[in-house]
XYZ file of C-alpha atoms in Angstrom:
231
model
C 26.163 -21.008 31.229
C 24.529 -24.414 30.488
C 23.823 -25.686 26.992
C 20.048 -25.190 27.242
C 20.387 -21.470 28.081
C 22.994 -20.952 25.339
C 20.768 -22.669 22.760
C 17.818 -20.497 23.714
C 19.873 -17.311 23.338
C 21.169 -18.355 19.921
C 17.607 -19.142 18.802
C 16.342 -15.745 20.004
C 19.194 -14.005 18.186
C 18.329 -15.850 14.983
C 14.641 -14.880 15.228
C 15.575 -11.228 15.793
C 17.940 -11.195 12.865
C 15.351 -12.783 10.596
C 12.748 -10.194 11.596
C 15.268 -7.412 10.931
C 16.107 -8.702 7.483
C 12.482 -9.308 6.543
C 11.674 -5.728 7.551
C 14.104 -4.475 4.917
C 12.067 -6.058 2.146
C 8.583 -4.952 3.100
C 6.624 -3.407 0.234
C 3.277 -1.795 -0.410
C 1.847 -3.600 -3.422
C -0.737 -1.749 -5.519
C -2.726 -2.802 -8.554
C -3.136 -0.095 -11.168
C -5.608 -0.054 -14.008
C -5.608 2.708 -16.667
C -7.680 3.737 -19.629
C -5.994 6.200 -21.886
C -6.453 8.441 -24.922
C -3.453 10.578 -24.076
C -1.761 12.647 -26.746
C -0.577 15.696 -24.783
C 2.930 17.083 -24.701
C 5.005 18.585 -21.869
C 4.259 22.089 -23.168
C 0.556 21.656 -22.722
C 0.467 19.941 -19.321
C -1.305 22.708 -17.424
C -4.097 21.615 -15.143
C -6.470 22.550 -12.323
C -8.360 20.322 -9.919
C -12.123 20.181 -10.284
C -14.749 19.264 -7.693
C -18.471 18.735 -7.355
C -20.354 21.514 -5.669
C -20.731 19.601 -2.392
C -16.943 19.142 -2.176
C -15.930 22.809 -2.268
C -14.928 22.969 1.404
C -13.753 19.351 1.758
C -10.438 19.479 3.747
C -9.768 15.785 3.275
C -9.990 16.130 -0.507
C -7.699 19.189 -0.305
C -5.071 17.062 1.445
C -5.252 14.348 -1.214
C -5.092 16.859 -4.056
C -1.799 18.161 -2.656
C -0.378 14.605 -2.610
C -1.497 14.031 -6.199
C -0.189 17.428 -7.283
C 3.296 16.435 -6.067
C 3.147 13.323 -8.257
C 1.815 15.196 -11.259
C 4.720 17.612 -10.989
C 7.121 14.706 -11.537
C 5.553 14.266 -14.982
C 5.826 17.928 -16.061
C 2.293 18.911 -15.030
C 1.893 22.495 -13.863
C -1.002 23.615 -11.743
C -2.660 26.868 -12.926
C -6.000 28.599 -12.482
C -9.135 26.871 -13.733
C -9.585 29.193 -16.742
C -5.933 28.834 -17.840
C -5.792 25.038 -17.532
C -5.797 22.730 -20.496
C -6.733 19.760 -18.330
C -9.034 19.258 -15.367
C -8.087 16.626 -12.787
C -10.758 14.987 -10.612
C -10.141 12.553 -7.735
C -12.218 9.724 -6.358
C -11.173 7.839 -3.221
C -12.447 5.469 -0.583
C -11.716 2.738 1.931
C -13.469 -0.552 2.667
C -13.005 -2.965 5.511
C -13.297 -6.761 5.285
C -12.694 -9.701 7.604
C -10.245 -12.371 6.485
C -10.166 -15.797 8.146
C -7.014 -17.969 7.927
C -6.097 -21.332 9.454
C -3.269 -21.119 11.980
C -1.229 -24.166 13.096
C -1.267 -25.149 16.751
C 1.327 -27.661 17.919
C 0.847 -30.127 20.761
C 3.792 -30.506 23.199
C 3.618 -33.883 25.003
C 6.978 -33.366 26.741
C 6.948 -30.112 28.692
C 9.580 -29.029 31.113
C 13.323 -29.764 31.024
C 13.003 -32.444 28.305
C 11.566 -30.074 25.766
C 13.771 -28.247 23.243
C 17.077 -29.865 24.330
C 19.933 -29.447 21.843
C 19.877 -33.033 20.670
C 16.095 -33.347 20.269
C 15.764 -34.889 16.813
C 12.176 -33.833 16.450
C 12.893 -30.093 16.824
C 10.543 -27.730 18.692
C 7.295 -29.373 17.613
C 7.967 -33.052 18.262
C 6.764 -35.929 15.993
C 3.097 -34.944 16.335
C 1.270 -33.164 13.466
C -0.177 -29.712 13.991
C -3.836 -28.970 14.435
C -5.341 -25.841 12.942
C -7.638 -23.191 14.317
C -9.349 -20.401 12.350
C -8.262 -16.871 13.179
C -10.019 -13.778 11.793
C -8.516 -10.315 11.382
C -9.521 -7.080 9.559
C -8.015 -5.949 6.268
C -8.655 -2.705 4.448
C -8.939 -1.941 0.713
C -7.763 1.604 -0.218
C -8.747 3.134 -3.545
C -7.698 6.206 -5.522
C -9.049 7.202 -8.891
C -7.559 10.052 -11.022
C -9.556 11.269 -14.013
C -8.115 13.815 -16.487
C -10.287 15.577 -18.989
C -9.725 18.398 -21.497
C -11.245 21.554 -20.086
C -12.348 23.004 -23.402
C -14.019 19.867 -24.811
C -14.794 17.840 -21.704
C -13.195 14.803 -23.373
C -11.731 12.226 -21.031
C -8.093 11.580 -21.916
C -6.853 9.544 -18.912
C -8.539 7.536 -16.166
C -6.418 5.519 -13.724
C -7.332 3.612 -10.614
C -4.942 2.398 -7.894
C -6.049 -0.163 -5.307
C -4.184 -1.895 -2.486
C -5.112 -4.100 0.487
C -3.369 -4.138 3.879
C -3.923 -4.054 7.619
C -3.543 -0.257 7.531
C -6.838 1.291 8.635
C -5.935 4.886 7.612
C -6.547 6.106 4.109
C -4.395 9.222 4.841
C -1.320 7.067 5.400
C -2.088 4.911 2.333
C -2.677 7.819 -0.024
C 0.981 8.649 -0.882
C 1.477 5.101 -2.039
C -1.725 5.121 -4.028
C -0.848 8.423 -5.755
C 2.722 7.374 -6.580
C 1.513 4.002 -7.913
C -1.285 5.518 -9.997
C 1.119 7.873 -11.825
C 4.292 5.737 -11.702
C 4.490 5.047 -15.452
C 2.370 7.838 -16.837
C 0.933 7.594 -19.416
C 0.003 3.945 -19.426
C -1.458 2.297 -22.535
C -5.208 1.990 -22.844
C -6.534 -0.885 -20.801
C -3.180 -1.450 -19.010
C -3.190 -3.380 -15.736
C -0.004 -3.717 -13.744
C 1.360 -3.979 -10.182
C 3.579 -1.427 -8.533
C 5.699 -2.327 -5.499
C 6.890 0.497 -3.287
C 9.271 -0.030 -0.339
C 7.401 0.698 2.890
C 8.550 4.032 4.210
C 10.174 4.963 0.939
C 13.647 3.542 1.744
C 15.869 1.448 -0.503
C 16.403 1.201 -4.209
C 13.887 0.134 -6.840
C 14.069 -2.305 -9.722
C 12.041 -2.349 -12.918
C 8.880 -3.262 -11.050
C 9.420 -1.052 -8.063
C 8.999 2.676 -7.438
C 10.866 4.440 -4.644
C 8.589 6.650 -2.569
C 10.024 9.735 -0.808
C 8.786 10.299 2.683
C 5.529 12.191 2.615
C 3.467 13.620 5.462
C -0.127 14.491 4.696
C -1.071 18.066 5.540
C -2.280 18.622 9.075
C -5.730 19.559 7.851
C -6.452 16.114 6.503
C -9.595 14.612 8.018
C -9.234 11.343 9.897
C -12.502 9.737 8.756
C -12.262 8.604 5.098
C -15.131 9.419 2.754
C -15.543 8.357 -0.854
C -15.683 11.116 -3.448
C -17.772 10.491 -6.542
């Protein structure tokens, strides 16, 4: 095996190892904003979901309610019938697409062929020539979940939290478990609180003070594929 081939194999191994290690530290980062007048206790955390009339048969909303219900259960909330509930929980959700343009470097190689990338090349893989830049556009998606809790008897709003994240993920269904966990991660937040929650992608790994571990969650099979905002 000649030196050039050995060098290329070592370089490929290094790139693969770097990609593997970087994959272990991939997070979904969500911004959470809350407004709170919460004074409930664990003994009174009974609730029911509420909907507008035109949402009665919304299968997508039903899927998201089940995801949020799992998170509420972690905070001693118990789902009951509407007439027995102390609190009513209403969801709002949506997705928006945008185009982001970034400048990407392009390097000029004046020495192609066997003289390029040799082990003792002092200039490295790009040579002594500066990079030029070209603009590259790609889509990004903003996912949103709002959770509003009111007292059933009085109609008084006691908690209103919004979770928002941006990624290349085009599916709101796949983003929803992260949004729900982030929105309720530190329930109840102080009034006007704004903070960021980082969740390991896929739910693996430990979490520090600023991170929340997310168990694997699969949305119900009845979830609709086309996202629609609920008001």
